[in-house]
Tab-separated table of C-alpha atoms in Angstrom:
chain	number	residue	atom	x	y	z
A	185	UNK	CA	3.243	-84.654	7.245
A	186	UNK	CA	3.492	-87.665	4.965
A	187	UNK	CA	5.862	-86.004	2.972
A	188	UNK	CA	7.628	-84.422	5.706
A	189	UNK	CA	6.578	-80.760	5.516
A	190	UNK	CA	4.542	-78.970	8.672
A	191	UNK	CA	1.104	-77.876	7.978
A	192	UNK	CA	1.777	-75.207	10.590
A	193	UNK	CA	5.194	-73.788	9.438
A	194	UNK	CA	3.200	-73.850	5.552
A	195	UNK	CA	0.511	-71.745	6.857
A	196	UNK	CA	2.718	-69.673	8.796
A	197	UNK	CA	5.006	-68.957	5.495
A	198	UNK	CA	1.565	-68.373	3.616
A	199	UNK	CA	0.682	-65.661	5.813
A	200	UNK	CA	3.780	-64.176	5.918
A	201	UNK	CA	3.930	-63.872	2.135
A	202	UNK	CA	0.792	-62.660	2.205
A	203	UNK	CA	1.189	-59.745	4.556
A	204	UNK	CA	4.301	-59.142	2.558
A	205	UNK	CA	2.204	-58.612	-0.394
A	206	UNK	CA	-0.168	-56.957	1.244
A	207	UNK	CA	2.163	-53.831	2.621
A	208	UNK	CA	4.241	-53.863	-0.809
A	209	UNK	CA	0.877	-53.232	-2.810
A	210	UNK	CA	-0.811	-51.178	-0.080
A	211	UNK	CA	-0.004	-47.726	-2.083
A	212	UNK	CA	-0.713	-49.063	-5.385
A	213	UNK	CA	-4.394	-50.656	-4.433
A	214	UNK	CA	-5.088	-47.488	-2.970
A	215	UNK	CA	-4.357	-45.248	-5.956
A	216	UNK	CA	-6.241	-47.913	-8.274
A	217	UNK	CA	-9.692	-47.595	-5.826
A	218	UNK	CA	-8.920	-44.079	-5.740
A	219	UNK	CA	-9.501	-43.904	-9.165
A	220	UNK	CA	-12.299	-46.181	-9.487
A	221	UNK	CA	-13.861	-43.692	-7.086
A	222	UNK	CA	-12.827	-40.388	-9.036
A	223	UNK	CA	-14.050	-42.237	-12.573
A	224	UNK	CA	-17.233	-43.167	-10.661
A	225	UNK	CA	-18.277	-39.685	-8.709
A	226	UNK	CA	-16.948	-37.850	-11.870
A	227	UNK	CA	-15.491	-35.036	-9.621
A	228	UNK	CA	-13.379	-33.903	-12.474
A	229	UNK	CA	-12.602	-34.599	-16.119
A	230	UNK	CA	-10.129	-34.200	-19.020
A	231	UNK	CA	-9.972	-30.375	-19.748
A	232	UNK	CA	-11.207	-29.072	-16.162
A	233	UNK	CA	-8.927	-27.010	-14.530
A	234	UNK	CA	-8.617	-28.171	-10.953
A	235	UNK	CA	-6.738	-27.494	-7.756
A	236	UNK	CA	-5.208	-29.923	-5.198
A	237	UNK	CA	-2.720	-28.388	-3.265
A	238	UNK	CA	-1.713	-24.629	-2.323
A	239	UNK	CA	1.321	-23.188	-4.227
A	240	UNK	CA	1.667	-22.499	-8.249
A	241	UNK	CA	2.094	-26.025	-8.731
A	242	UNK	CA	-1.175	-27.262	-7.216
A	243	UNK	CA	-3.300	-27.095	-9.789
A	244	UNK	CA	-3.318	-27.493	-13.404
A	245	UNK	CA	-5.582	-28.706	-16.653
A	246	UNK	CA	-6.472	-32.374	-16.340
A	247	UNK	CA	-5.059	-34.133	-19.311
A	248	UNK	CA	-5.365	-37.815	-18.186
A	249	UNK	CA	-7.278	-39.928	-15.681
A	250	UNK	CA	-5.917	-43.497	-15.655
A	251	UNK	CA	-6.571	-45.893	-12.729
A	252	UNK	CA	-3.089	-44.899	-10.969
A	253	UNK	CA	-2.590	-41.213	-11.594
A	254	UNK	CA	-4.046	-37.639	-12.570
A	255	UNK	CA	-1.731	-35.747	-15.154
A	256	UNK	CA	-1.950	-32.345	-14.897
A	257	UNK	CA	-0.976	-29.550	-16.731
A	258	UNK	CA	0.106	-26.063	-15.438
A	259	UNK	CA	-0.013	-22.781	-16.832
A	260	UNK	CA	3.774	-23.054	-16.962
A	261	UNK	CA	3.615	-26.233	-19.265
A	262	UNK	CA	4.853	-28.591	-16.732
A	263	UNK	CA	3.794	-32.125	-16.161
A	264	UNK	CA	2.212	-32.835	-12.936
A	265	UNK	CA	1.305	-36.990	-12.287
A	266	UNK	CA	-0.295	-36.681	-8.914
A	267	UNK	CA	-1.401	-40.372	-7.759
A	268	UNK	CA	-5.207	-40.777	-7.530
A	269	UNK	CA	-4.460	-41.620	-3.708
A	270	UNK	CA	-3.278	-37.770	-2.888
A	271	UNK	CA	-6.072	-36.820	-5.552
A	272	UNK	CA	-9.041	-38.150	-3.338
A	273	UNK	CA	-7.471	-37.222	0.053
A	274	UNK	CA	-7.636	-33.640	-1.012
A	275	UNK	CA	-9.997	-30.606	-0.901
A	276	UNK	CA	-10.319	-30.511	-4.264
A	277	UNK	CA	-11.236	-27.392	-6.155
A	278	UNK	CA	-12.969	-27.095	-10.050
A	279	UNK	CA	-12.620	-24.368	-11.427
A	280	UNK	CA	-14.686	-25.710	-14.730
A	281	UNK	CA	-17.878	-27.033	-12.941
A	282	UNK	CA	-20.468	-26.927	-12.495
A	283	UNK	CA	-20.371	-23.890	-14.904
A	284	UNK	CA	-16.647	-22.557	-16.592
A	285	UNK	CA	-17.820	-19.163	-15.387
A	286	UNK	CA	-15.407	-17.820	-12.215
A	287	UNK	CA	-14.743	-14.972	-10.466
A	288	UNK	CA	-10.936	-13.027	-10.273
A	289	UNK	CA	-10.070	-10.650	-7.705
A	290	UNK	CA	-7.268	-7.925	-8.340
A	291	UNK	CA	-6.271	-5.778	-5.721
A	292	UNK	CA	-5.825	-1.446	-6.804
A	293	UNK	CA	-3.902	1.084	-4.212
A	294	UNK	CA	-5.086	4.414	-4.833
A	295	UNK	CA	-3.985	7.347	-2.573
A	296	UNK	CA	-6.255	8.527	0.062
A	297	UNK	CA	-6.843	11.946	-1.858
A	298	UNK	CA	-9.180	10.707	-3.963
A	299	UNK	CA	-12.842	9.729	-3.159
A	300	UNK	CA	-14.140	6.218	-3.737
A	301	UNK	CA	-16.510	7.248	-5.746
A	302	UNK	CA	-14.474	8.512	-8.057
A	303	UNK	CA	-11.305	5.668	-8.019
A	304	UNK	CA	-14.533	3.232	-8.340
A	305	UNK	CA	-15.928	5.102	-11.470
A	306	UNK	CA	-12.660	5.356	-12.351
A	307	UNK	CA	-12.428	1.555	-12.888
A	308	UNK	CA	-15.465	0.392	-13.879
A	309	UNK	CA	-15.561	2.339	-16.930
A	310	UNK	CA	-11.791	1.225	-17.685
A	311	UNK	CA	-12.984	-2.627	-17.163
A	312	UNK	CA	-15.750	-3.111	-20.366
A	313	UNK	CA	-14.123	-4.567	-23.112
A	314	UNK	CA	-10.930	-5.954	-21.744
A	315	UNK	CA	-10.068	-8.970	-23.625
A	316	UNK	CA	-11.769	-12.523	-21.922
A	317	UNK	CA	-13.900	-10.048	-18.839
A	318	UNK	CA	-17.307	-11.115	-18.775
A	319	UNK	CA	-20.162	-8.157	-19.091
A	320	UNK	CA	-22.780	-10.258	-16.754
A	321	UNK	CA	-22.228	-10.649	-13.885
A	322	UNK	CA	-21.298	-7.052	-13.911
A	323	UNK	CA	-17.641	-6.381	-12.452
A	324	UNK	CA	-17.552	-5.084	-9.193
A	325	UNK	CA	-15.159	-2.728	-6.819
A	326	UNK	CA	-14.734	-2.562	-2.953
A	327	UNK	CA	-12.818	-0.776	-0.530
A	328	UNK	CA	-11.082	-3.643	0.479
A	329	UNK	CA	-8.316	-2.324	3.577
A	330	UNK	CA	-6.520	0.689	4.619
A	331	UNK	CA	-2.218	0.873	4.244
A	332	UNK	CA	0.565	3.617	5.253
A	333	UNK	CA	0.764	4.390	1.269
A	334	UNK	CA	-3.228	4.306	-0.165
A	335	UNK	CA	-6.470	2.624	-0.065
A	336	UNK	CA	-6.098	-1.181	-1.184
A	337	UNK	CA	-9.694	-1.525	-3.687
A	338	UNK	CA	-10.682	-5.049	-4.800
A	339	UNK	CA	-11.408	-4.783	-8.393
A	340	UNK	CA	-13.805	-8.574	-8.943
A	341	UNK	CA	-14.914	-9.560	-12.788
A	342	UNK	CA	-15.684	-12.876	-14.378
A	343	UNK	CA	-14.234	-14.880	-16.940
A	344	UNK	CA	-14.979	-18.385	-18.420
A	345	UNK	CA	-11.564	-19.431	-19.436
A	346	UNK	CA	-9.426	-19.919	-16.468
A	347	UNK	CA	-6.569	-21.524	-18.412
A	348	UNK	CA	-6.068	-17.342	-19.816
A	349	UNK	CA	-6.398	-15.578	-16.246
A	350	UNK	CA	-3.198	-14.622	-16.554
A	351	UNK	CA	-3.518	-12.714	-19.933
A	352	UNK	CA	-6.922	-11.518	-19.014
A	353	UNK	CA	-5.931	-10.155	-15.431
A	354	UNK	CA	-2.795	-8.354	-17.406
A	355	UNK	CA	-5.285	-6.453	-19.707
A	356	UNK	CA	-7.386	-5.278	-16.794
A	357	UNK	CA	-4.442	-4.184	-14.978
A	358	UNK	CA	-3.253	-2.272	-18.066
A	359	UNK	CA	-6.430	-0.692	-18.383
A	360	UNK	CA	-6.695	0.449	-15.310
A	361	UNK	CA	-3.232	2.121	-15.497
A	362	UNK	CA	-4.126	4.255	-18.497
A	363	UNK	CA	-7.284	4.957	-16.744
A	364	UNK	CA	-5.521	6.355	-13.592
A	365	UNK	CA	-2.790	8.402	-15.952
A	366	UNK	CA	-6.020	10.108	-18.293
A	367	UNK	CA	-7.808	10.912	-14.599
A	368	UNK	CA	-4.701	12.020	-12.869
A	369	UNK	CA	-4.796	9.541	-10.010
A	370	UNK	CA	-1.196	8.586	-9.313
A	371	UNK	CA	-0.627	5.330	-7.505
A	372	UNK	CA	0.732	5.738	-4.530
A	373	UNK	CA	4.075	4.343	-3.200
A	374	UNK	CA	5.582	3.824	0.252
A	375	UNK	CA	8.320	7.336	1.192
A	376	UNK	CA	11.393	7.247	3.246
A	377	UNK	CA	12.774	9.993	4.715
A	378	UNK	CA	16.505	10.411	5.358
A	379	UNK	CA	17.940	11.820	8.125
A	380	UNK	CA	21.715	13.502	8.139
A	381	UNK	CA	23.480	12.124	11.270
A	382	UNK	CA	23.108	13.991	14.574
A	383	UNK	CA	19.221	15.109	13.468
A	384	UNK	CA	17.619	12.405	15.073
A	385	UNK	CA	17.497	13.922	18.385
A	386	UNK	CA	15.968	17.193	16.948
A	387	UNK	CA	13.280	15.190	15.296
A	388	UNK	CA	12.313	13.174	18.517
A	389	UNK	CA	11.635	17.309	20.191
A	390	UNK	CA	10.044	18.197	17.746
């Protein structure tokens, strides 16, 4: 008062400023305790490959951890900075612990023809050897569903390096289409049948 400013309007302007501050650097305080928290649980590190968000661009290889943002790195060589904030709000997925060891699932139509027995033997001897499939745990194949064109089979192996499941699920596939041509199992495929105007009627009689 003695030099003619108001103690109240001073603490009213300090607490103004400060709840200013406060909203401005809301986002960026909780990216940097975000990260504290992912540096101190060590969910993930640089070189897992980890999942955030559904969609091809969800996941990638983590390449950086710094106390505002994850980089990420997709199979597709793009860049991904995902703030540490959305990081530790998400159901986060690693696909490199505790082990690097993970299962892939390929789905096989094969027509209804031909036993499961045989479409499963079929398979599993196509399988051994294909480049990055794992021989333990042993690969596996299920009847998976029923369709209008075949029986769907779930063809399940194991690899260790999820950065090449792409190349590695390629292989398989091609093995198991040379396997299907030596056998003589064709794949099946969905058939139209065209009608010439003015049948339809005899078809529904019929």
């Amino acid at each position: 008062r003695a030099v003619g400013v108001e103690p109240s309007s001073l603490l009213t302007t300090s607490a103004l400023l400060t709840a200013v501050l406060g909203l401005s650097m809301q986002e960026t305080l909780g990216n940097l305790f975000a990260g504290l928290a992912l540096q101190g649980q060590q969910s993930f590190a640089v070189g897992d490959w980890v999942r955030f968000a559904d969609g091809p661009e969800g996941f990638g290889e983590a390449t950086e951890i710094n106390w505002r943002a994850t980089h990420l790195l997709t199979n597709n060589q793009v860049k991904i900075i995902v703030p540490n904030g959305v990081i530790a709000r998400a159901v986060l997925r690693n696909y490199s612990r505790p082990t690097t060891l993970v299962r892939h699932d390929i789905d096989v139509l094969a027509p209804y023809d031909v036993s499961p027995e045989r479409v499963r033997a079929v398979i599993l001897a196509a399988i051994p050897g294909s480049y990055g499939v794992r021989a333990e745990p042993a690969p596996q194949v299920i009847v998976h569903q029923f369709s209008d064109s075949g029986v769907t089979y779930s063809v399940r192996y194991f690899i260790d390096n999820f950065g090449e499941r792409d190349p590695i699920e390629g292989g398989v596939r091609q093995r198991i289409l040379y396997a299907f041509a030596r056998a003589r199992i064709d794949f099946p495929f969905p058939h139209r049948h065209l009608l010439a105007p003015g049948l339809e009627s005899v078809v529904e009689h019929l």
